[in-house]
CSV table of C-alpha atoms in Angstrom, one decimal:
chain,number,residue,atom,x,y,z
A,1475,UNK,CA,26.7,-46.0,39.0
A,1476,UNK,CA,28.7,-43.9,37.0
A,1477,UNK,CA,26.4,-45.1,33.4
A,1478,UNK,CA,23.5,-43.5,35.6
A,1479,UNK,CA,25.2,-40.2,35.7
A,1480,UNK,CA,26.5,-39.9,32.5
A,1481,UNK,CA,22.1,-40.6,31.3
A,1482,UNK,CA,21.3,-38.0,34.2
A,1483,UNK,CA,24.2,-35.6,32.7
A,1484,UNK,CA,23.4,-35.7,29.2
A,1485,UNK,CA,19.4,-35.3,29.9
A,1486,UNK,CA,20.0,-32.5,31.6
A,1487,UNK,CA,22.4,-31.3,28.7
A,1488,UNK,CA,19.5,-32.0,26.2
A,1489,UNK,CA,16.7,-29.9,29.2
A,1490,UNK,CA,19.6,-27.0,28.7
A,1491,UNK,CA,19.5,-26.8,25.0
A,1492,UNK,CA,16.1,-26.9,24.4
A,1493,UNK,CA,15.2,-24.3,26.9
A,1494,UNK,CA,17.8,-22.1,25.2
A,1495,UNK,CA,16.6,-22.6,22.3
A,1496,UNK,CA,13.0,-21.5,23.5
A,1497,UNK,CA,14.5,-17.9,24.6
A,1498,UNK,CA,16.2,-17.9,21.5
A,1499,UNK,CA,12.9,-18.3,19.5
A,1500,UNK,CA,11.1,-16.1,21.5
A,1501,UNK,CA,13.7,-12.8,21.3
A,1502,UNK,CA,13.5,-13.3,17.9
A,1503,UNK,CA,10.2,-13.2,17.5
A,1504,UNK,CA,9.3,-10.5,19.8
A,1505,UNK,CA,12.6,-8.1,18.2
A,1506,UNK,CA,9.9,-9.1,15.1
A,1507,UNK,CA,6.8,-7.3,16.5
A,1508,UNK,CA,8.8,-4.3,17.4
A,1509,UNK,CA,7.8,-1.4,15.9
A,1510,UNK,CA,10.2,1.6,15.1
A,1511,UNK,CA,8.5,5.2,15.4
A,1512,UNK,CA,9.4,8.1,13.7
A,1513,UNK,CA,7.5,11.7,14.5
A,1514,UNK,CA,8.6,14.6,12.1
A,1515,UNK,CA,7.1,18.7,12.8
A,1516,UNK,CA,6.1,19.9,9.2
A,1517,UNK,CA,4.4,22.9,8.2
A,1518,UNK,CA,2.2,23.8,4.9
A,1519,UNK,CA,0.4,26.3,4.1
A,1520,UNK,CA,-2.6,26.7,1.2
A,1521,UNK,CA,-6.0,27.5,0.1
A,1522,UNK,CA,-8.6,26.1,2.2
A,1523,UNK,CA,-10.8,23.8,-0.2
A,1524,UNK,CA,-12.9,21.7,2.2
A,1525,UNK,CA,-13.8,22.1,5.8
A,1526,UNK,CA,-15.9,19.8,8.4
A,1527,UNK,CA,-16.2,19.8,12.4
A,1528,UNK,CA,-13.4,17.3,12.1
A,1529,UNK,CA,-11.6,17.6,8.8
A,1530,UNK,CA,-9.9,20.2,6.9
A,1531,UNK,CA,-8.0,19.8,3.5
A,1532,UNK,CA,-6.1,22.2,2.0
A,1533,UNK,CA,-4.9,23.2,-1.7
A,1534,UNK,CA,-0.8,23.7,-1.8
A,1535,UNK,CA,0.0,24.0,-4.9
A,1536,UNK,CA,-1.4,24.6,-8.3
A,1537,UNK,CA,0.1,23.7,-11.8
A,1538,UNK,CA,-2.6,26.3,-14.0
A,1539,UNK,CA,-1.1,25.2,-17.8
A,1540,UNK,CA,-1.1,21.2,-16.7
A,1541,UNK,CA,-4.3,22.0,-15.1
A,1542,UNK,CA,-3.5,19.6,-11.7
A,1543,UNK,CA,-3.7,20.5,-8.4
A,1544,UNK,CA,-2.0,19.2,-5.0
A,1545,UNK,CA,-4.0,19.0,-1.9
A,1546,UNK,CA,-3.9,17.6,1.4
A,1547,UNK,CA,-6.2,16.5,3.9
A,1548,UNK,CA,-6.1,16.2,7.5
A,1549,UNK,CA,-8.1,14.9,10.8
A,1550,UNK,CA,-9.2,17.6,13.3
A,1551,UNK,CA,-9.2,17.2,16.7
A,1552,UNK,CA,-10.8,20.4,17.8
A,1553,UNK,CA,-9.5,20.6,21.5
A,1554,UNK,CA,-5.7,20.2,20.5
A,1555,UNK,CA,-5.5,22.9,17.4
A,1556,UNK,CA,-4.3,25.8,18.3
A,1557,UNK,CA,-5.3,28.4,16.1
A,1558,UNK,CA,-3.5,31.9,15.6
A,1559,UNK,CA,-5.5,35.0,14.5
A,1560,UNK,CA,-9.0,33.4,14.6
A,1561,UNK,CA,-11.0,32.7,17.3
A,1562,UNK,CA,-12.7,29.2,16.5
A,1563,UNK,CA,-12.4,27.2,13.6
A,1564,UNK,CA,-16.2,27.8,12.3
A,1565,UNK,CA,-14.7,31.4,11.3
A,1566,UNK,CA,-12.2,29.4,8.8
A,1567,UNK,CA,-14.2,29.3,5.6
A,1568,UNK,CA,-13.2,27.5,2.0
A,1569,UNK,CA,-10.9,30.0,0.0
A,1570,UNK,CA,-8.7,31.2,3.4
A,1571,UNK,CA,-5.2,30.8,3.1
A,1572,UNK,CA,-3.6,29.4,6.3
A,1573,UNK,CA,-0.7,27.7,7.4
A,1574,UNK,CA,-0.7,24.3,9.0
A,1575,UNK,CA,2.5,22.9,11.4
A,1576,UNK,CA,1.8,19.1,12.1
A,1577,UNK,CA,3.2,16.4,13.5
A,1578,UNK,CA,3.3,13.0,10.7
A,1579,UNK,CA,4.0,9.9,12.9
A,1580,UNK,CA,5.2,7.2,11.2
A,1581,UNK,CA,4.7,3.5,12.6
A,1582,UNK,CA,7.2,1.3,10.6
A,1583,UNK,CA,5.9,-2.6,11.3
A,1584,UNK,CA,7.6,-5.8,9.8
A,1585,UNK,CA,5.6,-5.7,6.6
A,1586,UNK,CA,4.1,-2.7,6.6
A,1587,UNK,CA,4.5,1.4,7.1
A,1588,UNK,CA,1.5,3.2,8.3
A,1589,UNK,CA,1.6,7.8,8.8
A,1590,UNK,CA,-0.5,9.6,10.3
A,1591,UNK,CA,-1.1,13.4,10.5
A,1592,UNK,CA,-2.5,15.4,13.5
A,1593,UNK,CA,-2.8,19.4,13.6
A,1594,UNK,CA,-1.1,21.3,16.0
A,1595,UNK,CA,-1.5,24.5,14.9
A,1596,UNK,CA,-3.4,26.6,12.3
A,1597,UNK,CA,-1.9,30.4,11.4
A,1598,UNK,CA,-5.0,32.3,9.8
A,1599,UNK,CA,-2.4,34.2,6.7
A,1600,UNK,CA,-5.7,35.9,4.7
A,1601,UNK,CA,-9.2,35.6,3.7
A,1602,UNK,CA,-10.8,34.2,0.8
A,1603,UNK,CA,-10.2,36.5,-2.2
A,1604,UNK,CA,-13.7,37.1,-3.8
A,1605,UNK,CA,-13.4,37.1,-7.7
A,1606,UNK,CA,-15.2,39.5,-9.9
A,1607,UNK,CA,-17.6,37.2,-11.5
A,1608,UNK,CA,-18.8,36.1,-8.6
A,1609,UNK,CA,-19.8,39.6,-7.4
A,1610,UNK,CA,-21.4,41.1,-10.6
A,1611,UNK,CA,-23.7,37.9,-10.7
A,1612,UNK,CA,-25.7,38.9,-7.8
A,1613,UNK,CA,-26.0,42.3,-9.6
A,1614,UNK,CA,-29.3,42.7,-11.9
């Protein structure tokens, strides 16, 4: 009788450990698919050099002896800019200066780190500045 309970005791210890170990396995795998967030607020502001109904990208700095300039592009989502000093963003045209505050989200995964960018506001600063050459060409 008591050999019985001792195999019935130690089957049970065995059921015990296994299933522990199956939690175990499991919180360490799903602490493994977490994925840690970060959002920062930044601002920028530039020369407007490209412009689409869903894009804009914008010059920041320019390095005129190297000859290299920085730009940045971003997605527009039309009905969450806000836009200061214009009315719509068809009258933002390539050569405005602007500043842009966004928000960069920044999804850190096991193996990899993906950012994304998306517009909250767009401050019209001034408008294109219209060079000399340019004008005297359309003069005969």
């Amino acid at each position: 009788m008591k050999r019985i309970h001792f195999k019935q005791f130690y089957l049970i210890e065995i059921l015990v450990f296994i299933l522990s170990m199956v939690i175990v396995v499991n919180c360490v795998e799903a602490k493994e698919d977490e994925v840690k967030i970060t959002r920062e607020i930044k601002e920028i502001q530039g020369e407007i050099s490209a412009i689409g109904k869903d894009y804009i990208s914008i010059v920041y700095q320019r390095e005129r002896e190297k000859g290299v300039e920085y730009e940045i592009w971003f997605p527009l989502d039309k009905d969450n800019v806000r836009l200061i000093h214009k009315e719509s963003l068809e009258e933002l045209k390539v050569g405005d200066f602007i500043r842009v505050q966004y928000e960069e989200i920044t999804k850190e995964y096991k193996e990899k780190v993906r950012s994304f960018r998306k517009v909250k506001t767009i401050s019209f600063i001034k408008p294109a500045v219209r060079k000399p050459e340019l004008l005297l060409k359309g003069v005969k």
